[in-house]
Coordinates of C-alpha atoms in Angstrom, one line a residue:
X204 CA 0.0 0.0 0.0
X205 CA 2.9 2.2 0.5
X206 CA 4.0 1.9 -2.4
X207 CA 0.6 2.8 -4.3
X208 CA 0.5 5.5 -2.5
X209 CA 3.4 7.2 -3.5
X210 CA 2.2 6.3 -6.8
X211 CA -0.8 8.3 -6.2
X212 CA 1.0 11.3 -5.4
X213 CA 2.9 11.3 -7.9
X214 CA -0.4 11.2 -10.3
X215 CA -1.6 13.9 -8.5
X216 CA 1.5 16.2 -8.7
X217 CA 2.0 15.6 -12.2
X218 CA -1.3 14.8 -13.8
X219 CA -3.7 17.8 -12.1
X220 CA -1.1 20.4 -13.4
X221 CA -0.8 18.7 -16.6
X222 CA -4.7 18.7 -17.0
X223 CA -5.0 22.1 -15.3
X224 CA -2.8 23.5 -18.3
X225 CA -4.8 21.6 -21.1
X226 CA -8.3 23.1 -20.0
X227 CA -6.4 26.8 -20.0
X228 CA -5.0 25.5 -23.7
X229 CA -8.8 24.8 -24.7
X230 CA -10.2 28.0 -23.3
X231 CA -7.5 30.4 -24.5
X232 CA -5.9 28.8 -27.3
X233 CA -3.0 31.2 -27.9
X234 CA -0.9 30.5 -31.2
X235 CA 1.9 32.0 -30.0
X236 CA 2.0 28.8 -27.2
X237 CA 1.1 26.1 -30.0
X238 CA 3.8 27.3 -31.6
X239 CA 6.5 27.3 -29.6
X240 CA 5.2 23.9 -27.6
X241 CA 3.6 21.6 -30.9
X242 CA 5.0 18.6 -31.0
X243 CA 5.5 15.4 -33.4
X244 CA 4.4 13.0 -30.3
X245 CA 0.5 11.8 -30.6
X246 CA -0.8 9.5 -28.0
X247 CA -4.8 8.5 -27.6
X248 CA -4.8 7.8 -23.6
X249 CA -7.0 4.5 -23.3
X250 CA -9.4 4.8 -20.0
X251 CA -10.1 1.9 -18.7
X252 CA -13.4 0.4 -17.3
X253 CA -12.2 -1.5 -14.7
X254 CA -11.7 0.1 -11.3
X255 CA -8.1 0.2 -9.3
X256 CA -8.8 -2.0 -6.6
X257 CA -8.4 -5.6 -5.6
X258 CA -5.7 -8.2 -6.3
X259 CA -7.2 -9.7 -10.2
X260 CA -7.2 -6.1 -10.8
X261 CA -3.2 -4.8 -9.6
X262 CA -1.4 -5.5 -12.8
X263 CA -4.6 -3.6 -15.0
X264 CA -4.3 -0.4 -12.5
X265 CA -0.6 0.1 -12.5
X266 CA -1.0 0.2 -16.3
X267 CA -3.4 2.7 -15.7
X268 CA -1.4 4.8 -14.0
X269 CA 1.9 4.4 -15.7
X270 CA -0.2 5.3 -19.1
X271 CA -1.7 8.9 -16.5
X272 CA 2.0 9.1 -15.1
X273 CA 3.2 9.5 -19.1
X274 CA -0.1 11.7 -19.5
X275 CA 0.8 13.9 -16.7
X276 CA 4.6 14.2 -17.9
X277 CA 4.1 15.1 -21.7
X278 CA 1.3 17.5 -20.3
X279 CA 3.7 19.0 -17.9
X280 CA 6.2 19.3 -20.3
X281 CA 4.3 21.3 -22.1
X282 CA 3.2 23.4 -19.7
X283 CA 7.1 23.8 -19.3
X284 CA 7.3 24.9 -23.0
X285 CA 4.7 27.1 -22.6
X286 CA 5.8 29.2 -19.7
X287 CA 9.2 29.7 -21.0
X288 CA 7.5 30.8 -24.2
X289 CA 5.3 33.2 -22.8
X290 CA 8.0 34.6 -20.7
X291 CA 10.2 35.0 -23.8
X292 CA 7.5 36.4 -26.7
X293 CA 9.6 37.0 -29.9
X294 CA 9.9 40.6 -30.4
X295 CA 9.9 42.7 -33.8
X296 CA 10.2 46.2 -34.6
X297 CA 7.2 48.4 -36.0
X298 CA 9.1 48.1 -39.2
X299 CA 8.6 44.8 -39.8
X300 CA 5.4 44.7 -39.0
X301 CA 4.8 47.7 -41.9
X302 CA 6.5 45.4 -44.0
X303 CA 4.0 42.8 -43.6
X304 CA 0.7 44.5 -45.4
X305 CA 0.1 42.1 -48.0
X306 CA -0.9 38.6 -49.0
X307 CA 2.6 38.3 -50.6
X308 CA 4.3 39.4 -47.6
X309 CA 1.9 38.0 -45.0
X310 CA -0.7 40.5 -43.2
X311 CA 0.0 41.5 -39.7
X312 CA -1.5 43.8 -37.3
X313 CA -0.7 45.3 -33.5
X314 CA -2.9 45.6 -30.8
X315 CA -1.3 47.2 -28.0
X316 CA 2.2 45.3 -27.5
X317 CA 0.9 42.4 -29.6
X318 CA 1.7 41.6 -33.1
X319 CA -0.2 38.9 -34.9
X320 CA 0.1 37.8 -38.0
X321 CA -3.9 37.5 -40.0
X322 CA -2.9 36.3 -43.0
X323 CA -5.2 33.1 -42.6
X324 CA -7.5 35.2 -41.2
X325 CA -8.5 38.1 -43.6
X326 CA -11.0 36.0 -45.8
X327 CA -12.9 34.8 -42.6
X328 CA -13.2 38.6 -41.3
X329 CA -17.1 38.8 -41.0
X330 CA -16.8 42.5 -42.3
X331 CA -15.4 41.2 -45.0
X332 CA -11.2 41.1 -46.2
X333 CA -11.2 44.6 -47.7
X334 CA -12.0 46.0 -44.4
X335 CA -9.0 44.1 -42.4
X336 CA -6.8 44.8 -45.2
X337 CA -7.2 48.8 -44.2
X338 CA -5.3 47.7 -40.5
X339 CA -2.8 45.7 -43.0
X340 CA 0.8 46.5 -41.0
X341 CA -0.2 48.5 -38.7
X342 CA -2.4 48.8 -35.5
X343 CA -6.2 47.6 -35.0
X344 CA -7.2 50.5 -32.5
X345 CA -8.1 52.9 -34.6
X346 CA -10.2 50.9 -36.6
X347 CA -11.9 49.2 -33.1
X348 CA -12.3 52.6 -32.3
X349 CA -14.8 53.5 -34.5
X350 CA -16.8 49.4 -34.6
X351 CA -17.0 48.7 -30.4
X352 CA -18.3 45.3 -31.3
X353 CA -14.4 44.6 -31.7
X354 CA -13.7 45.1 -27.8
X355 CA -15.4 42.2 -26.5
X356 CA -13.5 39.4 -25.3
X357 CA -14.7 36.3 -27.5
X358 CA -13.4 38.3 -30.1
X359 CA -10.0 38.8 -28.5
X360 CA -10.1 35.1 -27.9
X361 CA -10.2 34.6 -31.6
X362 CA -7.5 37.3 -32.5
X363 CA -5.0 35.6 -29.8
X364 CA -5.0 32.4 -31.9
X365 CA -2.5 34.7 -34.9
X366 CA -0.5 35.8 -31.8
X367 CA 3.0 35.5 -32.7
X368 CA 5.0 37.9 -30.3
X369 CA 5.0 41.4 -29.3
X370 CA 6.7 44.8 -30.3
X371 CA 9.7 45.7 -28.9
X372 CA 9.9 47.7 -26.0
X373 CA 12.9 49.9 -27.3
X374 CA 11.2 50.5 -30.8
X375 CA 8.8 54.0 -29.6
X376 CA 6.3 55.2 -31.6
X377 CA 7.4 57.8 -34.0
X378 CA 6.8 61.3 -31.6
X379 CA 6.6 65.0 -33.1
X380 CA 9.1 66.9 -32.9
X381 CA 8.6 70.5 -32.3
X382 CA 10.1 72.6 -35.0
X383 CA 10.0 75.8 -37.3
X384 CA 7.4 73.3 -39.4
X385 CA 4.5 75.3 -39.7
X386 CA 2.6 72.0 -39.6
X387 CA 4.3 70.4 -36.9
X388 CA 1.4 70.9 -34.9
X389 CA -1.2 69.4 -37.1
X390 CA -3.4 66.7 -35.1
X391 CA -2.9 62.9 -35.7
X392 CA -5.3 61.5 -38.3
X393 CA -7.2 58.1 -38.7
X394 CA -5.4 55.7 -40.6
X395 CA -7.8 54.4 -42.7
X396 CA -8.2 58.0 -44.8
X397 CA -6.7 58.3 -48.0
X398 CA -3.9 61.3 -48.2
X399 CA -4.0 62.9 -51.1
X400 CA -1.8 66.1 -49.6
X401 CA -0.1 66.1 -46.3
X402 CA 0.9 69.6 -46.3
X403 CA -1.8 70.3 -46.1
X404 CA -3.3 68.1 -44.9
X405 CA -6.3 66.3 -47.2
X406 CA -7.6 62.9 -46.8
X407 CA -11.1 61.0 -47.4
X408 CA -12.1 57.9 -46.5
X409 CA -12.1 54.6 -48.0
X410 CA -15.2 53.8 -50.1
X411 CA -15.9 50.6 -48.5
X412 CA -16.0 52.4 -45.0
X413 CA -18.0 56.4 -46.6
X414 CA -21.0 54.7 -46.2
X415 CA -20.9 51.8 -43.8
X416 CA -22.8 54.3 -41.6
X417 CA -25.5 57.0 -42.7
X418 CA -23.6 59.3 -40.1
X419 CA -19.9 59.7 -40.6
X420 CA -17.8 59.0 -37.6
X421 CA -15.8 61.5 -37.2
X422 CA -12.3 60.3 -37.4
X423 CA -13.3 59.6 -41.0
X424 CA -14.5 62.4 -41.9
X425 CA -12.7 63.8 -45.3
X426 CA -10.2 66.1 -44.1
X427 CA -9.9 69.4 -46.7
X428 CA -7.5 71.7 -44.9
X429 CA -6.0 74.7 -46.8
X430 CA -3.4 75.9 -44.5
X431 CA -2.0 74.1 -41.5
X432 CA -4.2 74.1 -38.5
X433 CA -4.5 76.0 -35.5
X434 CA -4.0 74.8 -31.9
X435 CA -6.9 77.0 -30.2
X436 CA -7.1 77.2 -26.7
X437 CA -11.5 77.6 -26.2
X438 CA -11.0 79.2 -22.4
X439 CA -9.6 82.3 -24.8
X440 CA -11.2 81.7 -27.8
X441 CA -13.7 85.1 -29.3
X442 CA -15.8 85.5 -32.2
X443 CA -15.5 89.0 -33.4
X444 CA -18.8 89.6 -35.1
X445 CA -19.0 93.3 -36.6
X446 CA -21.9 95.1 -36.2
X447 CA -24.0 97.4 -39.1
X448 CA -23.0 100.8 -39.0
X449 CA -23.9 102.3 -36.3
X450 CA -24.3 99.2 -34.2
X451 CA -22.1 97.3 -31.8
X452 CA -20.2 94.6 -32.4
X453 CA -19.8 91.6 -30.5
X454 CA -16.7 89.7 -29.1
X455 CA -18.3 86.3 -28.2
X456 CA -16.3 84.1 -26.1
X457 CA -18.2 79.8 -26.5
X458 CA -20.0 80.6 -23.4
X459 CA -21.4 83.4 -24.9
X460 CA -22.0 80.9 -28.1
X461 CA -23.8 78.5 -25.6
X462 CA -26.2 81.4 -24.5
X463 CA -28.0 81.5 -27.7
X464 CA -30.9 78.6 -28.5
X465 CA -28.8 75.1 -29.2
X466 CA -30.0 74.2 -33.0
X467 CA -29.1 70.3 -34.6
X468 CA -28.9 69.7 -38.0
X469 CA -28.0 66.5 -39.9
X470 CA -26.2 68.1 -43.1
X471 CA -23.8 66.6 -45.7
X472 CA -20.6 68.5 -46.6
X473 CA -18.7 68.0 -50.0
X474 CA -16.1 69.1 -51.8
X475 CA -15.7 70.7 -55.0
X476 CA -13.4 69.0 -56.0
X477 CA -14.9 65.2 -55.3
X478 CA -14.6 62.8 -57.9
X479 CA -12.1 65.3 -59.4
X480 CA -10.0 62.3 -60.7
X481 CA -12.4 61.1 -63.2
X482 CA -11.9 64.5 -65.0
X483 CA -8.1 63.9 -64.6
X484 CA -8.2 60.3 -66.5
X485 CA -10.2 62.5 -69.6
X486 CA -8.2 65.7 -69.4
X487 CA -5.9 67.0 -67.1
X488 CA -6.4 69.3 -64.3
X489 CA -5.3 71.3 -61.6
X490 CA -6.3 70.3 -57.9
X491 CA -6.2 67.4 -55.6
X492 CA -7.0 63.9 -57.2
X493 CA -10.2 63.4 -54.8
X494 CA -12.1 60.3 -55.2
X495 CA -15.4 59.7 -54.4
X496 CA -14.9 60.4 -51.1
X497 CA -14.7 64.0 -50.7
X498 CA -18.3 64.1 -49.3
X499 CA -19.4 63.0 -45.4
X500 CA -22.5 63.7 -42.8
X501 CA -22.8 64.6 -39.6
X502 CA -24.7 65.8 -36.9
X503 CA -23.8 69.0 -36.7
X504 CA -25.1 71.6 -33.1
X505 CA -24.6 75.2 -32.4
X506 CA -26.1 78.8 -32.6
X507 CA -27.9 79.8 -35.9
X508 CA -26.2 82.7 -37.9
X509 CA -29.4 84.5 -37.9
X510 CA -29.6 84.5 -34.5
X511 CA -26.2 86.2 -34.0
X512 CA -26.5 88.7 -36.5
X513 CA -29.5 89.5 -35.2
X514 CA -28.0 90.1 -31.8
X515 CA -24.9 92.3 -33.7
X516 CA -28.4 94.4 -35.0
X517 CA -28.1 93.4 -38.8
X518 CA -31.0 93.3 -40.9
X519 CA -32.2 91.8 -44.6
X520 CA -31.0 94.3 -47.0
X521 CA -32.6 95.6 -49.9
X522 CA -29.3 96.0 -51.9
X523 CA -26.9 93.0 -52.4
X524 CA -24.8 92.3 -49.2
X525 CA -22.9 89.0 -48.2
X526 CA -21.8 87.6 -44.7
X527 CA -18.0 87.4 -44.8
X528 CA -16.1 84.8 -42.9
X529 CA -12.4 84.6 -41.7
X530 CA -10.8 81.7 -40.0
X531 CA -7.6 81.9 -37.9
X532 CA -5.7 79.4 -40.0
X533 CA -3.0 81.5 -41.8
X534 CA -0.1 81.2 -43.7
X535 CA 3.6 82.5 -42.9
X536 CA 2.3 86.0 -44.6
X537 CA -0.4 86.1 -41.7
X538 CA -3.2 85.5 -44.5
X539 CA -6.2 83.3 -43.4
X540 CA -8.5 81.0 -45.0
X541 CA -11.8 83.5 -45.9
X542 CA -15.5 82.3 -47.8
X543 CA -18.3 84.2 -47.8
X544 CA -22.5 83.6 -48.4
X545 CA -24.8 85.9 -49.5
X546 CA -26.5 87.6 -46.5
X547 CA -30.2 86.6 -47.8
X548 CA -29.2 82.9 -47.0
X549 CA -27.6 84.1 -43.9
X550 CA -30.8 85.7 -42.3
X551 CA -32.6 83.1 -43.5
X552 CA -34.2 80.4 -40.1
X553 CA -35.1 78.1 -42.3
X554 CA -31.6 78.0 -44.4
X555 CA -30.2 76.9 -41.2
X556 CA -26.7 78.1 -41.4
X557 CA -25.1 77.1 -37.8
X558 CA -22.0 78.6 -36.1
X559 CA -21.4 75.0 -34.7
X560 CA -19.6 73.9 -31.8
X561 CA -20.3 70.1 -31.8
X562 CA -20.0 67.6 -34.1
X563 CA -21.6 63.8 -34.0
X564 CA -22.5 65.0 -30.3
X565 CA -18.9 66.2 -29.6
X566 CA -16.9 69.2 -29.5
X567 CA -15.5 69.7 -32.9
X568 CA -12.7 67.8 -33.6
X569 CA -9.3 70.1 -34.4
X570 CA -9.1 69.2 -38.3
X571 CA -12.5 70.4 -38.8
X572 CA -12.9 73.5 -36.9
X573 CA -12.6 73.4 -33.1
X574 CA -13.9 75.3 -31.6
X575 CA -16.2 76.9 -33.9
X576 CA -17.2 76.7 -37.8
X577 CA -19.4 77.5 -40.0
X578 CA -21.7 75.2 -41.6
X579 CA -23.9 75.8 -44.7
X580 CA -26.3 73.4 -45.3
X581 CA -26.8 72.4 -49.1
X582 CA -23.4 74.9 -49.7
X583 CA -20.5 73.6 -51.6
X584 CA -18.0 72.9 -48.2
X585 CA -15.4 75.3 -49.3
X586 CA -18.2 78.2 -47.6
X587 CA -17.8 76.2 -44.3
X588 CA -14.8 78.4 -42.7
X589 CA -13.5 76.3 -40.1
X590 CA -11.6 78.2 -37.0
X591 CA -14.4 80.6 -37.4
X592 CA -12.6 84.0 -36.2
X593 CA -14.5 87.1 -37.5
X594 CA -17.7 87.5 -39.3
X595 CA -18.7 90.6 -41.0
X596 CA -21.4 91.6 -43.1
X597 CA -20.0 94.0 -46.8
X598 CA -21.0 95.2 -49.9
X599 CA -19.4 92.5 -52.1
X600 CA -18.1 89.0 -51.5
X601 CA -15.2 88.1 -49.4
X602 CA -11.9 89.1 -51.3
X603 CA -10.0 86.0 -50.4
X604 CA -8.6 84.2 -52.8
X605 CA -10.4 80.8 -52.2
X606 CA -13.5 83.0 -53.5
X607 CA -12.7 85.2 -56.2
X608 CA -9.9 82.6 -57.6
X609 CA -10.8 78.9 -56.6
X610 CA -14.2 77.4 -57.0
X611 CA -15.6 78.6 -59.9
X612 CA -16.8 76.5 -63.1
X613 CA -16.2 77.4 -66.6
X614 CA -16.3 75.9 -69.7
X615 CA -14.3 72.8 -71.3
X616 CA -12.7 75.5 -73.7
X617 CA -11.3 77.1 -71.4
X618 CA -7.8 76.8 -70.4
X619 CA -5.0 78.8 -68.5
X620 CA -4.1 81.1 -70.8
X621 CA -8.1 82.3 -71.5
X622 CA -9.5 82.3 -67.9
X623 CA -11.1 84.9 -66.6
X624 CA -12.2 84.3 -63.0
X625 CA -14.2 87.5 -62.8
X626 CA -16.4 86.1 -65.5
X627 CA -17.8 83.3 -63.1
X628 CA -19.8 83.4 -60.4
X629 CA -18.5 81.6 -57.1
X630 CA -20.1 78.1 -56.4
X631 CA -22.6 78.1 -53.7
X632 CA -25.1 75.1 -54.1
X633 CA -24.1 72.1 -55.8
X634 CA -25.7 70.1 -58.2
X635 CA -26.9 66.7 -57.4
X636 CA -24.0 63.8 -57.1
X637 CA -24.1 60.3 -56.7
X638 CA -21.1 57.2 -56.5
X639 CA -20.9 54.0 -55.5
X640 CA -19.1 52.5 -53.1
X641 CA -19.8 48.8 -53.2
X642 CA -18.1 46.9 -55.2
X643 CA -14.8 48.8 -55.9
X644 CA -13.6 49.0 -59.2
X645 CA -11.8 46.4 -60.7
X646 CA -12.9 43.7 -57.3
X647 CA -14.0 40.2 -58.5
X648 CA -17.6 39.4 -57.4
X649 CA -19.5 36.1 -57.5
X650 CA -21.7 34.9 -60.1
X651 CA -25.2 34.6 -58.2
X652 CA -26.4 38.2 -57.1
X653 CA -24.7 41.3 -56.5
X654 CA -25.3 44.3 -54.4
X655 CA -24.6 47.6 -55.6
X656 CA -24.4 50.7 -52.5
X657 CA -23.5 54.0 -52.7
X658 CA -24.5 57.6 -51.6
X659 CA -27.0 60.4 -53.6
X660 CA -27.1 64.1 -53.0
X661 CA -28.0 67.2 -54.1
X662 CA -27.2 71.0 -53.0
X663 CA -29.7 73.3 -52.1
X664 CA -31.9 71.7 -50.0
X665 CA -32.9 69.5 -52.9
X666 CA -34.1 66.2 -52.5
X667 CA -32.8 62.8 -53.9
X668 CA -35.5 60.9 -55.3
X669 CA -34.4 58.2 -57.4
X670 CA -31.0 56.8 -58.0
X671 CA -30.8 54.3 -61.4
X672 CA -28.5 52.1 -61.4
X673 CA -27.3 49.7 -64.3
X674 CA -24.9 46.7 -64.8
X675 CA -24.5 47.4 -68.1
X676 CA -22.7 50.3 -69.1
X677 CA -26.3 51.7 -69.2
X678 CA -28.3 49.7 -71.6
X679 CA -30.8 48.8 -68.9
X680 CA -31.7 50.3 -66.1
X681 CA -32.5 49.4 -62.1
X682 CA -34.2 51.5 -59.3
X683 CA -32.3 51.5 -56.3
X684 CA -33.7 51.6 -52.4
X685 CA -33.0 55.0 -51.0
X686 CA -31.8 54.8 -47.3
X687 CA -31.5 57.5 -44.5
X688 CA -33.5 59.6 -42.8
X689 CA -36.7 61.2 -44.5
X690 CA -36.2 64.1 -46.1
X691 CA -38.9 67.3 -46.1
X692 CA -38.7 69.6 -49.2
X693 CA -36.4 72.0 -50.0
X694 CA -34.4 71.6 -46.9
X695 CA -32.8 67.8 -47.7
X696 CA -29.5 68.5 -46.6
X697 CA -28.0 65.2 -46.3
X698 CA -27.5 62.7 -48.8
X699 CA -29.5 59.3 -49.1
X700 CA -27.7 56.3 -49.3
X701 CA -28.8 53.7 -51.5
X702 CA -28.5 49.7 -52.7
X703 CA -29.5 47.5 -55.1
X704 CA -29.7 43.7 -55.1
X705 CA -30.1 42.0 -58.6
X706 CA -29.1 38.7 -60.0
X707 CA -25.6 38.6 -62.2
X708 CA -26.9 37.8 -66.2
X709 CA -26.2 34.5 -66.9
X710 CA -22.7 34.1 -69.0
X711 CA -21.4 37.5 -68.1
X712 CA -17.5 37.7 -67.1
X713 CA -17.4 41.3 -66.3
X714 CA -20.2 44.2 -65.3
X715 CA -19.9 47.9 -66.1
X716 CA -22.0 49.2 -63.2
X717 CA -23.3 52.5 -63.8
X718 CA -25.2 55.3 -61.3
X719 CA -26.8 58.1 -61.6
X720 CA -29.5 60.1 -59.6
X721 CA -32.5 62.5 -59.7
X722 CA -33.3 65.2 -57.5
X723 CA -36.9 66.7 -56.6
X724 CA -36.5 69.4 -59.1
X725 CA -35.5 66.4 -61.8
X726 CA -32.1 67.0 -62.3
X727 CA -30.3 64.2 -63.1
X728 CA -26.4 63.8 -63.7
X729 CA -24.8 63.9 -67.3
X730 CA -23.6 60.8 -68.6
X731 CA -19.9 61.9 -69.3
X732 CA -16.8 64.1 -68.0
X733 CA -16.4 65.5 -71.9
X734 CA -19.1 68.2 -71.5
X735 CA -18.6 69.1 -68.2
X736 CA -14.5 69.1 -68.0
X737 CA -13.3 72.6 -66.3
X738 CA -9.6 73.4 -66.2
X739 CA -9.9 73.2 -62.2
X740 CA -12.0 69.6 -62.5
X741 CA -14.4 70.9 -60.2
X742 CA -18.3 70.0 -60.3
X743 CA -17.5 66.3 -61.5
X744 CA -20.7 65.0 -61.4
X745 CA -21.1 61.9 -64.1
X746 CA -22.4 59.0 -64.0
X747 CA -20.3 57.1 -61.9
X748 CA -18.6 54.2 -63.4
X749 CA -17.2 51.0 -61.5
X750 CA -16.1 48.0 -63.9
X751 CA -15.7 44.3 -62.0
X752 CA -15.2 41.0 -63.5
X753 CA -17.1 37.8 -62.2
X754 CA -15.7 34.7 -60.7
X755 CA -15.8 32.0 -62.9

């Protein structure tokens, strides 16, 4: 008996642990452990029916437990390998873990400390590979950031399975130097945007990500920055708002801002330039090479402009007047960003032009205007002065050069040498747009069904109320289902989004997929660039084209 009881002790000191480790293995698998511990030894423990006791039985139960004693070793042994692995995680440099962004090269990503490498992972993503592909050599927390279904621990559980070490400890993340860099200061943006410009800086979003959400979040916001921006401190922040002659004006620190009656609107902001490098690929032009993603919506909340120069003591005017806006961005030369509207829109409650503080419920975010812009809804976005500084209402338009030399149209004979930017009148509303964002050009789809989304607006106030879509270069036409909230007339100031499910024609190996919307006042966009080509490719508003071939 003393002998079998030392056996037994021995079971229990090396078996327990070994199973102990096991059930962590099975609740936690962690690759980095399987790994470093896998090996080519395979053994199916037999259990045995009989009991441990009695003399017939002696020889059957120390097989037993010499087959749990070699159980309980390997396991511990393991659980050896283990340890030492997870006390030694190979390390790598943020380098190499940039270098690592493609199927070619393997994908990895970083969460905190941790690299892992996806690669196996990327076609299982639920949200599909293209999204996962955006994190591709770099970290996941901006991107969890803005989907919090990430941060919940079944899904870590999963992600710890491509654990295969961690960054190392001496390689810092890159820090900001302070310098003579007039844009040394500039925040620190989302990765997922597109640059088109750093200096400044100018960025949209992805397509597969524009319209994920009917509200943009705002880390994804297209970025269109003129001049590099300013680091505002709000405790000292004032408005100067001139007053009529006669009058008083009005130095309004945000708490003064807050006094006046909170108004929310949803509104869409877009470039002039969006889709600018369609007109590129037919002509060349002079501008940033924007996508179809120089367009987003938010929420936006502040005072009305009415309200304030109503306060200041202006009134409609009989003669033409315009409210002038000036930012506090500047350049070395001390000159700002300026934009102005004409003061009938201005005074206008049910225009709705805001002097907005908040943004998707939050203060505004630095790259687009904290702690105050302007925001004119169904306006091209190059009225919406960001870093809102000094308003004042004059005679004639704002002399800045982003109005009386920038964003104007003119005609496809036009070039360089011929234009005439007095002869053109500054773009306020903009005519009504539409894109798709799902598929991208040039993806491979299946054979089956495909579904077609995208985004329809119009400026003014207009209303979308039909988007067509066809898969064949326009031969044949759909009717897409609009999205989004409901829109009352003449003050639609956000876009719709829109999709269309239909099955793939039978045979076809590649679809031209073609888009094109109608507003309440039927306009509808022009089916190509050639007639609407300006030297500054502004105003792009085709039919929007996206060619993708079909899976076998």
């Amino acid at each position: 008996m003393g002998d079998r009881s030392a056996v037994m002790l021995l079971l229990h000191r090396t078996v327990v642990p070994g199973l102990r480790q096991a059930y962590r293995l099975k609740s936690a698998p962690s690759r980095l452990c399987i790994r470093a511990c896998s090996t080519n030894d395979s053994f199916q423990p037999q259990c045995s029916s009989h009991a441990i006791s009695g003399d017939n039985s002696s020889t059957r139960g120390w097989r037993v437990m010499g087959t749990l004693l070699g159980l309980g070793a390997v396991l511990a042994y393991h659980d050896h390998r283990c340890r030492a692995a997870e006390e030694s995680p190979r390390l790598y440099t943020r380098e190499e873990v940039r270098s690592h962004s493609s199927p070619e090269t393997g994908i990895w990503v970083t969460l905190g400390s941790e690299v892992f490498d996806v690669t196996e992972f990327v076609d299982l993503h639920p949200g599909g590979p293209s999204k996962l592909m955006l994190a591709a050599g770099g970290p996941l927390e901006p991107f969890w950031a803005l989907y919090a279904v990430h941060n919940q621990s079944h899904v870590r559980e999963i992600l710890a399975q491509y654990k295969i070490g961690e960054l190392s400890p001496d390689d810092k993340a890159a820090s900001i130097l302070k310098t003579s860099d007039p844009y040394a200061d500039d925040p620190i943006r989302h990765p997922a945007l597109k640059v088109n410009s750093q200096r400044p800086f100018n960025a949209e979003p992805p397509p597969e990500l524009l319209t994920e959400n009917y509200i943009t979040p705002n880390p994804i916001f297209f970025t269109r920055n003129h001049l590099p921006v300013p680091n505002l401190d709000p405790d000292t922040y004032r408005l100067h708002v001139v007053g009529p002659p006669g009058g008083q004006s009005l130095c309004l620190s945000l708490d003064d801002l807050y006094q006046f009656p909170k108004h929310e609107i949803t509104v869409t902001l877009q470039c002039a330039g969006n889709r600018r490098s369609e007109m590129t690929r037919f002509k060349e032009v002079r501008g940033l090479e924007w996508s179809a993603g120089a367009i987003s919506t938010a929420r936006w909340a502040g005072a009305r402009l009415c309200d304030v120069l109503a306060q200041a003591g202006h009134q409609l005017s009989e003669t033409e007047a315009h409210v002038c806006f000036e930012g506090l961005d500047s350049d070395p030369t001390g000159t700002a960003y300026g934009a102005s509207i004409p003061l009938a829109r201005a005074m206008d409650p049910e225009a709705e032009v805001l002097l907005a503080y908040e943004m998707n419920g939050q203060p505004l975010p630095r790259d687009h205007g904290f702690p105050v812009r302007v925001v004119v809804p169904g306006v091209v976005g190059a009225r919406h002065v960001k870093w809102l500084g000094k308003v004042s209402v004059e005679p004639e338009e704002s002399y800045s050069h982003w109005q009386r030399r920038d964003y104007k149209g003119f005609s496809p004979c036009v070039d360089w040498d011929t234009v005439d930017f007095d002869s053109a009148p500054s773009i306020q509303e903009l005519p009504v747009q539409s894109a798709i964002t799902q598929p991208k050009d040039g993806e491979t789809i299946e054979s089956g069904e495909v579904t077609v989304k995208g985004y329809a607006w119009s400026g003014g106030g207009r209303a979308v109320v039909r988007v067509d879509v066809s898969l064949d270069g326009g031969l044949t036409w759909q009717v897409a289902e609009l999205d989004g909230e409901e829109q009352h007339a003449r003050k639609a100031w956000a876009w719709r989004l829109w999709q269309l499910q239909a099955p793939v024609p039978a045979g076809k190996k590649e679809l031209n997929i073609v888009c094109k919307a109608v507003d309440d006042s039927y306009n509808v966009q022009p089916d190509t660039v050639a007639p609407i080509w300006n030297l500054r490719g502004v105003l792009s508003n085709a039919w929007h084209r996206v060619h993708v071939h079909v899976a076998p």
